[in-house]
XYZ file of C-alpha atoms in Angstrom:
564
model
C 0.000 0.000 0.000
C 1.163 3.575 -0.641
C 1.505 6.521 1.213
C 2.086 6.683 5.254
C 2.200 3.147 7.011
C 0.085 2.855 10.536
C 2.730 3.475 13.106
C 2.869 0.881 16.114
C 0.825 1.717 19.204
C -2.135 2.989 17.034
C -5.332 2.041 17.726
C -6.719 -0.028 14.948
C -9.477 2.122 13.985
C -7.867 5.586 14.407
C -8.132 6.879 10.870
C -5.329 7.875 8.915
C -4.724 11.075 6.168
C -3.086 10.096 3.327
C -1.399 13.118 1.636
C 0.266 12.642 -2.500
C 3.222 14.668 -2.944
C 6.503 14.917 -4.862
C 7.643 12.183 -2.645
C 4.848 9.779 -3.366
C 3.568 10.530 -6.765
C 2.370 7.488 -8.405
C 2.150 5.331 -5.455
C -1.129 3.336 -4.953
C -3.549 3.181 -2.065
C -5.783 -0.018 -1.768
C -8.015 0.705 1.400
C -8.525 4.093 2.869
C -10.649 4.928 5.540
C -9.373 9.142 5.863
C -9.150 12.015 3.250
C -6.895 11.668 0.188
C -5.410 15.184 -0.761
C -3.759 15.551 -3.720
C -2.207 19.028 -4.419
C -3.255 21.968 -6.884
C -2.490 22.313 -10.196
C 0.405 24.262 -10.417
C -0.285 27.165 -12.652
C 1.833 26.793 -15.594
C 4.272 29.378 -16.810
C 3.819 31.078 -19.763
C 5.979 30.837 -22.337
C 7.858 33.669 -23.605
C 6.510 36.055 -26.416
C 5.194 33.354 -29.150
C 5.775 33.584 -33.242
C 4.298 31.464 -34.999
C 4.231 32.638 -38.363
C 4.539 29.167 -40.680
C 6.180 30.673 -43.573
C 9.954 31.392 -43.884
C 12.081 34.615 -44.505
C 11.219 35.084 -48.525
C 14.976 36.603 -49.853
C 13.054 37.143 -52.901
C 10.500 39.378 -51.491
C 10.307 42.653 -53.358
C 9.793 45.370 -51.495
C 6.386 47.179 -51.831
C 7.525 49.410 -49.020
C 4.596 52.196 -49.277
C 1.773 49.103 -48.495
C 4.067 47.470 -45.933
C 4.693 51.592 -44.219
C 0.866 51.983 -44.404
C 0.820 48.678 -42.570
C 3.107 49.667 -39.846
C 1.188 53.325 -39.915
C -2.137 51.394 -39.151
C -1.279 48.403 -36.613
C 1.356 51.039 -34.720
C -2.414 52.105 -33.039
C -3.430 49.643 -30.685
C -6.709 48.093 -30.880
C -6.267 48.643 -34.640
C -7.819 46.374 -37.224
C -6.265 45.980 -40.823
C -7.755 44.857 -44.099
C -5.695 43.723 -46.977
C -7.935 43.318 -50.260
C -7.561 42.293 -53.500
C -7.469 39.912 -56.170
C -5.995 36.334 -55.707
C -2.364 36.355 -55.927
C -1.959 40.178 -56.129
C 0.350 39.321 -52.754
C -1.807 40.188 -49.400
C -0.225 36.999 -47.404
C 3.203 37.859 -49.177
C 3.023 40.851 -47.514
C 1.565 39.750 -43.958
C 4.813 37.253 -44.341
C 7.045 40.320 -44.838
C 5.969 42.791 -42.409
C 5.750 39.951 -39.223
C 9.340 39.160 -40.118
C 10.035 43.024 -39.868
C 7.985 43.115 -36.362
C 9.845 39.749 -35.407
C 13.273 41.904 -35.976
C 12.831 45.219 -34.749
C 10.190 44.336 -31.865
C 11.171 40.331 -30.464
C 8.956 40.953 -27.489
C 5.989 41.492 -29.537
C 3.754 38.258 -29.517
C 3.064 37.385 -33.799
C 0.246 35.101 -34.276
C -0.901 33.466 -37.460
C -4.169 32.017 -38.046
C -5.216 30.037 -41.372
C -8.898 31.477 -41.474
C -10.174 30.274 -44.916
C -12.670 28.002 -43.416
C -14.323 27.877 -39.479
C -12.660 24.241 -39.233
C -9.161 25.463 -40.020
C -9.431 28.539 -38.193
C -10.314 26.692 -35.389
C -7.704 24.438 -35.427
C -4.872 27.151 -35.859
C -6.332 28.378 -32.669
C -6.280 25.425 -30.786
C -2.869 25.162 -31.863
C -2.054 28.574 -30.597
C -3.804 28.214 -27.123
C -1.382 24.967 -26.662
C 1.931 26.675 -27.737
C 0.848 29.896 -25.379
C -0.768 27.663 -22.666
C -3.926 29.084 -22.156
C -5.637 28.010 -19.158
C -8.965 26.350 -19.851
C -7.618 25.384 -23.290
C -7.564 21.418 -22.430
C -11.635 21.439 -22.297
C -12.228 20.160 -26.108
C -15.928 21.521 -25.670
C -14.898 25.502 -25.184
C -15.456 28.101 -27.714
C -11.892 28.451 -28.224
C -12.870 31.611 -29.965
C -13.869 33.106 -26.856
C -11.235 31.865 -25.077
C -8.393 33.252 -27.485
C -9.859 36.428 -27.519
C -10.738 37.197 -24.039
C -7.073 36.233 -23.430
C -5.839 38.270 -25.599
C -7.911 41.242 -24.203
C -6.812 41.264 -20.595
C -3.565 42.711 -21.785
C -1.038 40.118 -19.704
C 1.114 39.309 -22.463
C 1.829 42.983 -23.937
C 1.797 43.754 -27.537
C 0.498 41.417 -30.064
C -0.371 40.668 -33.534
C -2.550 39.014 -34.828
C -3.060 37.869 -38.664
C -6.240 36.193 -39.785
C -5.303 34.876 -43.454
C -8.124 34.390 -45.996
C -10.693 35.368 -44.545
C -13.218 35.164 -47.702
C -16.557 33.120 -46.403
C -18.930 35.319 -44.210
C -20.219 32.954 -42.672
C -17.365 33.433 -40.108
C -18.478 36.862 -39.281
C -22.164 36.293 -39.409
C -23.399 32.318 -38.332
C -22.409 31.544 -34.301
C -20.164 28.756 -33.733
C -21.938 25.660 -33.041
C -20.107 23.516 -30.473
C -20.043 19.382 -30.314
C -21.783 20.578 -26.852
C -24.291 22.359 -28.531
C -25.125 19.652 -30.947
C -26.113 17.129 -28.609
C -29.025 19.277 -27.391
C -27.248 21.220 -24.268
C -26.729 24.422 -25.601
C -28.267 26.362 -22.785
C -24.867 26.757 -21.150
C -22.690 26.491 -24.074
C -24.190 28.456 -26.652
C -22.002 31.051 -29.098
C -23.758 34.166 -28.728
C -21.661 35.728 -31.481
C -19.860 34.918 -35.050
C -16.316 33.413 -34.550
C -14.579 36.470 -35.895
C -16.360 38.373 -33.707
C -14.261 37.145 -30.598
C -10.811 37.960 -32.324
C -11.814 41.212 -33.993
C -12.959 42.915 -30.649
C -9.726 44.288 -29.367
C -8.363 47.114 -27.098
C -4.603 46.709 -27.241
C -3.249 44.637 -29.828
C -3.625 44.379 -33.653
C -5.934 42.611 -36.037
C -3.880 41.960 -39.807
C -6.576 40.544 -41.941
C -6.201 39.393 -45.712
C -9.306 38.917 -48.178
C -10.100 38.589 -51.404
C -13.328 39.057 -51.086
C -14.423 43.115 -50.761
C -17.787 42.824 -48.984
C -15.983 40.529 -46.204
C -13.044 43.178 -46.383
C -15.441 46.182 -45.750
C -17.616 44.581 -42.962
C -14.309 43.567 -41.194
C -12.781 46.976 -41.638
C -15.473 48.702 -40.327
C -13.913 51.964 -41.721
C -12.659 52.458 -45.280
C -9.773 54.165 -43.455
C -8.894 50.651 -42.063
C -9.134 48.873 -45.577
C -5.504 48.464 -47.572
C -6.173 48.208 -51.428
C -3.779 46.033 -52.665
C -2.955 45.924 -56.545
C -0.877 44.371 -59.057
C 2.575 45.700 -59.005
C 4.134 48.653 -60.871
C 6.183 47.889 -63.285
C 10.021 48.528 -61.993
C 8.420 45.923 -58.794
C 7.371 43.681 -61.353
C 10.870 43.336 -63.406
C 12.581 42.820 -60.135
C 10.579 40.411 -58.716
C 10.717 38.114 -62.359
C 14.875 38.930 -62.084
C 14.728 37.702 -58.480
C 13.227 34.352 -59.437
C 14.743 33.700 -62.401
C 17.943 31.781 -62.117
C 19.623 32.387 -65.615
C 20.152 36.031 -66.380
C 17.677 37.341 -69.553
C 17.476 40.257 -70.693
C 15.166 43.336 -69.696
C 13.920 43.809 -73.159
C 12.660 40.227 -72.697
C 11.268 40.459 -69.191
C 9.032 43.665 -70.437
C 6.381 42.302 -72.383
C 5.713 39.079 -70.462
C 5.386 41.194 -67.248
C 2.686 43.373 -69.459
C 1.552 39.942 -70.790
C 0.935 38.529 -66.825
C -0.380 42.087 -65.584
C 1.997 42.154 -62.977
C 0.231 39.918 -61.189
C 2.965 38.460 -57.975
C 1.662 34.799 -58.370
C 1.538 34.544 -62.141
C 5.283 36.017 -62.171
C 6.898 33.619 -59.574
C 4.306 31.060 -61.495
C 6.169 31.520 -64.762
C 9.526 32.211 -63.583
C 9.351 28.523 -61.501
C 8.353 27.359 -65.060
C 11.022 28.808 -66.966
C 13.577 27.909 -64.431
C 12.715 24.495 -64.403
C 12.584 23.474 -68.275
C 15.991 25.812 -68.540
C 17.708 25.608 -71.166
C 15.287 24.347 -73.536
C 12.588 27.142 -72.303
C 13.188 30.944 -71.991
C 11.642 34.280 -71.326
C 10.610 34.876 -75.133
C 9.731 31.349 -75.882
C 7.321 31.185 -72.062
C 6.216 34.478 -73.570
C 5.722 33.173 -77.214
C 3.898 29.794 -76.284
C 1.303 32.059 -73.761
C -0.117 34.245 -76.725
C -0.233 31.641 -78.795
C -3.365 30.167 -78.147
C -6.064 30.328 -75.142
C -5.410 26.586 -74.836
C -1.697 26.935 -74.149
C -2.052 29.861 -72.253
C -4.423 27.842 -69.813
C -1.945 25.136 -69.704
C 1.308 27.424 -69.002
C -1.138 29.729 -66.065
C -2.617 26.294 -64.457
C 1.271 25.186 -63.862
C 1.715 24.824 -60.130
C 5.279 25.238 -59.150
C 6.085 24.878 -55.128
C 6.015 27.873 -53.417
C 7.072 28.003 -49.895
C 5.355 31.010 -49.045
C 2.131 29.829 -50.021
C -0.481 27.666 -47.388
C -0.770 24.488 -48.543
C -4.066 24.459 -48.700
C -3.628 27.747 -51.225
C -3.333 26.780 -55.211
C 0.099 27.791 -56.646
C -1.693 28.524 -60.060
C -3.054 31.609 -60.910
C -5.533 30.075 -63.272
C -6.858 27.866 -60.423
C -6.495 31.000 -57.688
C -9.507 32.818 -59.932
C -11.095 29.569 -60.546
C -11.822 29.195 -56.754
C -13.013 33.392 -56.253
C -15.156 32.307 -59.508
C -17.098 29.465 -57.799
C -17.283 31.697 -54.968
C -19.355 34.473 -56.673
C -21.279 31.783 -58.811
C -23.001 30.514 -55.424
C -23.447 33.745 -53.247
C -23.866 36.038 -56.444
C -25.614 34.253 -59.313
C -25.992 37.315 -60.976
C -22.534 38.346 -61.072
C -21.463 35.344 -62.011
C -23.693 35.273 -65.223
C -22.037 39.026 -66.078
C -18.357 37.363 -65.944
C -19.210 34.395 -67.840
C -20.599 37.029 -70.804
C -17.883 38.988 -70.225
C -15.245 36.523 -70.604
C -15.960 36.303 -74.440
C -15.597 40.154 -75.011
C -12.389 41.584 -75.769
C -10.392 42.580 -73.017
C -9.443 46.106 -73.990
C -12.882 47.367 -74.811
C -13.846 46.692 -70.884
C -12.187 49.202 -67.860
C -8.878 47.159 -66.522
C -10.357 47.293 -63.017
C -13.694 45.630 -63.932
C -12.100 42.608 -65.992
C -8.836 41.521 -66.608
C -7.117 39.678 -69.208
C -6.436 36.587 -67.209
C -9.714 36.856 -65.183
C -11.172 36.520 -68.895
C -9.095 33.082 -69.433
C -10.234 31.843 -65.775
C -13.826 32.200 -66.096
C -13.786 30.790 -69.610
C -11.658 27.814 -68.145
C -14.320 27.158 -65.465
C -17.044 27.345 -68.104
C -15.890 24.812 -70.348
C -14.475 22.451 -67.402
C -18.399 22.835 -66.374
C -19.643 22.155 -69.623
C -21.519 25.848 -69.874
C -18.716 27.823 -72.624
C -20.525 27.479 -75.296
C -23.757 28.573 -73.846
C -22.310 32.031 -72.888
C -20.209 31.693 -76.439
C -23.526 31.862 -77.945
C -25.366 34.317 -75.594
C -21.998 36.489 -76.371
C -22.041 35.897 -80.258
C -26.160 36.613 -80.762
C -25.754 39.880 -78.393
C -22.709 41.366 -80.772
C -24.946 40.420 -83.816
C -27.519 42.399 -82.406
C -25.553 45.325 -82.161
C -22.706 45.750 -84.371
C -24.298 47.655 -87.475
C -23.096 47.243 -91.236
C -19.938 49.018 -92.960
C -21.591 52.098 -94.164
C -19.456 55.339 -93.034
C -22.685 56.547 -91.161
C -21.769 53.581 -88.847
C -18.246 53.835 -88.137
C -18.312 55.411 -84.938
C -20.965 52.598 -83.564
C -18.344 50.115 -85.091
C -15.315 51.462 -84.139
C -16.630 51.540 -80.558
C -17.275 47.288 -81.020
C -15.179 46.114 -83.250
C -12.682 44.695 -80.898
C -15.365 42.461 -80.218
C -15.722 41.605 -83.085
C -12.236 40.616 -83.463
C -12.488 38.431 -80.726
C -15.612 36.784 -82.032
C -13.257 35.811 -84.588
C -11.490 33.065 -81.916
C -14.826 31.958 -80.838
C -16.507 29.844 -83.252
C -20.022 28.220 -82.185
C -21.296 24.935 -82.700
C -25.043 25.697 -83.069
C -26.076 25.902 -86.904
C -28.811 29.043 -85.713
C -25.728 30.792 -84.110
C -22.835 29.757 -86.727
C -25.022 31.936 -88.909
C -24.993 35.093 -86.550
C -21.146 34.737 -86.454
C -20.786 34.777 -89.967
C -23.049 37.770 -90.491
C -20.793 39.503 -87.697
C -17.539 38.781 -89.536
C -19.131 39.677 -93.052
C -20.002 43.478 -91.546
C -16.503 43.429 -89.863
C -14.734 42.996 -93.164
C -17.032 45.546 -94.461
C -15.974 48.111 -91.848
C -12.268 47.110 -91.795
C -11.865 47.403 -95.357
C -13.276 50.761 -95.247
C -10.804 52.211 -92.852
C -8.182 50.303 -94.381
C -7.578 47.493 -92.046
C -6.675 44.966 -94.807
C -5.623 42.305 -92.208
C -8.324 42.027 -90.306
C -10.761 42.662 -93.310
C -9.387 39.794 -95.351
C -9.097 37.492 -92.420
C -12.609 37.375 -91.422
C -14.044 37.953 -94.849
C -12.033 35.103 -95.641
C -14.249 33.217 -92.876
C -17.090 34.573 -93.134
C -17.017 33.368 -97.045
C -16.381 29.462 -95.630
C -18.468 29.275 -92.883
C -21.393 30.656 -94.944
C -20.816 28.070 -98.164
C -20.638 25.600 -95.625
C -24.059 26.468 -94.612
C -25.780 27.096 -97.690
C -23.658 26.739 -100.734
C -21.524 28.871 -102.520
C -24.710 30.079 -104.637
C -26.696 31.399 -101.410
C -27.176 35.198 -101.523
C -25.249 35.614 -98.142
C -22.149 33.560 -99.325
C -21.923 35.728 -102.354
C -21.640 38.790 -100.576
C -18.988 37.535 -98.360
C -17.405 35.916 -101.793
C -17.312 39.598 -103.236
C -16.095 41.528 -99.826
C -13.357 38.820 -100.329
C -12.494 40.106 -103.596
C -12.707 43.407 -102.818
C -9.936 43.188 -100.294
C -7.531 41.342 -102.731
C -7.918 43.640 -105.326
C -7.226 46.339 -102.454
C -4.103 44.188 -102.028
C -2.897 43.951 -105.435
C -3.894 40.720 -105.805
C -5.654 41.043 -109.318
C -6.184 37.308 -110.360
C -7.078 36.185 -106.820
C -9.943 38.851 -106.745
C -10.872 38.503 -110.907
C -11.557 34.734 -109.974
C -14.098 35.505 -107.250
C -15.507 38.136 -109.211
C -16.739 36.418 -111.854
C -17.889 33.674 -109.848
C -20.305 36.215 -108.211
C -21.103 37.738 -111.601
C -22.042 34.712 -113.170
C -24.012 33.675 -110.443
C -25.710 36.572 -109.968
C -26.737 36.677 -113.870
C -27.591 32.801 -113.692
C -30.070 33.413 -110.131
C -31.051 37.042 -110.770
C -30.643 38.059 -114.591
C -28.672 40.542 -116.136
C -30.758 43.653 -115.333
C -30.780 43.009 -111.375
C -28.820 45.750 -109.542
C -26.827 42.975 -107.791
C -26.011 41.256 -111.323
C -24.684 44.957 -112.352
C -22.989 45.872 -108.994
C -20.775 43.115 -109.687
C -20.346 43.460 -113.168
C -18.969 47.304 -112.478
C -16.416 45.327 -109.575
C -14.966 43.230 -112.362
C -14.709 46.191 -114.382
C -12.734 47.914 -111.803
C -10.242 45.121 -111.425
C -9.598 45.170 -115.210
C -9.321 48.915 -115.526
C -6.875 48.475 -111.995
C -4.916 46.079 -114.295
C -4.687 47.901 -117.471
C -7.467 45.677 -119.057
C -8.934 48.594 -120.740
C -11.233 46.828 -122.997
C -12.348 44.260 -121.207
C -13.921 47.126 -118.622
C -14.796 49.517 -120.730
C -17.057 46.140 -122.333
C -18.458 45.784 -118.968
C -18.982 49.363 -117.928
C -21.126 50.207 -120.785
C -23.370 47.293 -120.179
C -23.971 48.821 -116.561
C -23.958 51.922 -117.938
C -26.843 51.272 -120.752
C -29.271 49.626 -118.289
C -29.096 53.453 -116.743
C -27.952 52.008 -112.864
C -25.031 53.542 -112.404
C -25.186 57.566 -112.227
C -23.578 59.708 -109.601
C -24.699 58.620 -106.663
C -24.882 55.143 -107.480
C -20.640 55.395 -108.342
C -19.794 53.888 -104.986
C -20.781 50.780 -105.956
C -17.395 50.328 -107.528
C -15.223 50.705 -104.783
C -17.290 48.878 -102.200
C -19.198 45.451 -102.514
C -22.952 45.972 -101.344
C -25.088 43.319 -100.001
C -28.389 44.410 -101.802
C -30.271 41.676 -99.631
C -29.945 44.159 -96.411
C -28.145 43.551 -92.999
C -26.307 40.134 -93.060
């Protein structure tokens, strides 16, 4: 038996204390008729001033100093409460990382704590974590709103100055459901009941400070609490952006290289580091100008080179290392609290990039959403949404029209990319690049006029024939352009194809039949073929169609069957 044997001379039933000390500890009493004391907890010491940021020093950083001084400018106020906003990978956590290694340097008695808040299971967790490594008493009860607890620790001001940084904090439901307990969910919430959202706990502070990064603004504004407290954070500048590429490169390239695929990634932090890790790690056989060639070659390789996940150290693990799939995730965010929004995006994605403001859409954004669509199996019902709204609006080539088109035709050029599969639709697109052609060759954009004249032609005799109405006016814009170009036998080929047809179809007399009769005429004349036009002219001529203002039928094709 443990503890204190009976001593001789006692009375057999005189009962004995048996006391557990350092002496004893462990022993084992069988049969005890008196008290059994066993000491107090001993209070245990607390450790001294925590950091627990999980990332390491980042050599590489580059330094945004006038966010990380308004940073330091904010949290310098106790009780303060710090917002960083923006887009995914734009660098908020890079910049949490950076400025808690400064405080961790200039300030070591300043407690640093780091909390993965994407999610109320993680968050809770980190603080669990936290309330072990800090020994908090009344931590060891599983069933306590460690929310509570954390904060109302952190508010009775024992352990001096903290910080603390809540990363990703994008679902609302952290700042607006209560925390449901496993106490609570067996029915005896009476006295364990969350009377307030988790956040709520941390963000209610007197003397420390509250670093908080988002992506999502409406979070970012109801945890600010004052636009004063929210930090906008945006792509980087463009000397930032050359730096940070240089940084992570390991070969040495040239600036005139680095330029334009900076431009090309919007000097977007992630998508940099993203494509540097890529380059870096198929050097030599990939560099700057070949990365840079292969991402504006298509929208398929572009996807494939932005969805590249290299290893990042100074990313959470639970954070995607690919700036395509960063977007992908704020994108199924909006589509299931904002429906609406999402729907605007998905239309959007098919518009060209430069005719919407920078801030509302971006090029990669664009790439992302159309990604998602077509991974979900719902691209080519906002293709067509996208395709039968620009038909609706962009107008025909006549000069009374140019400033509507000029104002779309971007659009229209990147309609040109986005081929439908419906027959109904097809048609719409090829009636969009007809009048594109129409209004490029008018302003002299041969390019772009031949190329989708070129397929407007094709798609429409692969509708209908090379006879239909429609498919002859897109054969003759055709021909217009090459004789613009020179290209006299190219154009005389379709032009007699149209004539004949027309002649066959409509008879000689029909203003069609004669408009391309006098186009013909003006490729001969263009040629030195004086007889051969002055033939045709007089034949348009006798039939008493062309007069003054009729003469513009020679230098522009017309489609006499209206709007196509």
């Amino acid at each position: 038996m443990g503890g204190r044997e009976p001593q001789l001379g006692a009375k057999p039933t005189e009962r004995l204390a048996i006391s557990f000390g350092d002496k004893n500890s462990g022993f084992q009493v069988g049969i005890s008729h008196g008290p059994i004391y066993v000491p107090a907890d001993r209070p245990e010491p607390r450790p001294e001033p925590l950091w627990t940021v999980p990332f390491p020093y980042d050599p590489n950083f580059v330094g945004r100093d006038g966010l990380l001084d308004q940073i330091h400018e904010k949290s310098s106020i106790p009780g303060s409460r710090i917002v960083l906003v923006g887009l995914g990978g734009v660098g908020k956590t890079r910049l949490a990382i950076e400025y808690c290694h400064r405080v961790r340097q200039q300030s070591p008695d300043t407690w640093v704590f780091w909390v993965h808040a994407s999610n109320a299971a993680r968050c809770e967790a980190s603080l669990r974590n936290l309330a072990d490594r800090a020994k908090i008493p009344g931590r060891q009860d599983r069933n306590a709103n460690i929310f509570e607890l954390f904060g109302n620790w952190l508010q009775d001001g024992k352990i001096g100055e903290w910080i603390l940084v809540l990363d990703n904090v994008d679902d609302d439901d952290l700042l607006r459901k209560p925390l449901t307990t496993p106490i609570e969910a067996r029915g005896n919430a009476q006295n364990h009941a969350s009377t307030q959202p988790p956040l709520r706990y941390l963000l209610e502070n007197s003397n420390g400070s509250v670093i908080i990064t988002s992506r999502n603004k409406g979070v970012a504004l109801e945890i600010a609490g004052y636009k004063k407290n929210l930090i906008d954070v945006q792509p980087m500048i463009m000397a930032e952006a050359l730096v940070l590429m240089q940084k992570n490169l390991d070969c040495c390239s040239e600036r005139a290289d680095i330029v334009p695929l900076v431009e090309e990634l919007e000097f977007m932090p992630l998508a940099i580091v993203q494509a540097a890790s890529y380059i870096t790690h198929r050097s030599p056989s990939c560099s700057v100008s070949q990365y840079l060639e292969k991402l504006r070659q298509s929208d398929r390789q572009a996807t494939k080179l932005l969805n590249h996940e290299g290893h990042h150290t100074h990313r959470d693990w639970e954070a995607k290392n690919s700036i395509l799939l960063t977007w992908q995730i704020s994108f199924d965010h909006i589509r299931g609290t904002r429906q609406s929004a999402a729907n605007l995006l998905s239309l959007m994605s098919f518009f060209d990039w430069q005719g919407i403001p920078e801030d509302l859409l971006r090029v990669q954004v664009q790439l992302t959403v159309r990604t998602w669509l077509k991974t979900h199996g719902l691209e080519e019902e906002w293709k067509e949404q996208f395709i039968e709204n620009l038909h609706a609006e962009f107008p025909t080539g006549e000069y009374e029209n140019w400033e509507r088109c000029r104002s779309l035709f971007p659009h229209v050029r990147s309609a040109v990319s986005h081929r439908p599969k419906s027959q109904d639709t097809l048609r719409s697109w090829a009636a969009i690049l007809y009048r594109g052609a129409w209004y490029a060759r008018g302003c002299g954009n041969i390019s772009d006029a031949r190329e989708m004249a070129y397929m407007s032609r094709k798609e429409r005799i692969k509708i209908s024939g090379a006879e239909d109405e429609e498919a002859l006016s897109s054969t003759a814009m055709l021909a217009d352009v090459y004789r613009f170009e020179g290209r006299w036998e190219e154009a005389e080929k379709l032009e007699v194809q149209v004539m004949k047809t027309h002649k066959t179809k409509l008879g000689a007399d029909h203003p069609s039949t004669l408009t391309s009769m006098a186009n013909l005429a003006s490729t001969y004349r263009d040629q030195g073929r004086w007889d051969e036009a002055e033939k045709l002219e007089v034949q348009v001529m006798e039939t008493g169609f062309l007069n003054r203002s009729q003469r513009k039928l020679h230098t522009l094709p017309r489609d006499r069957t209206g709007p196509s």
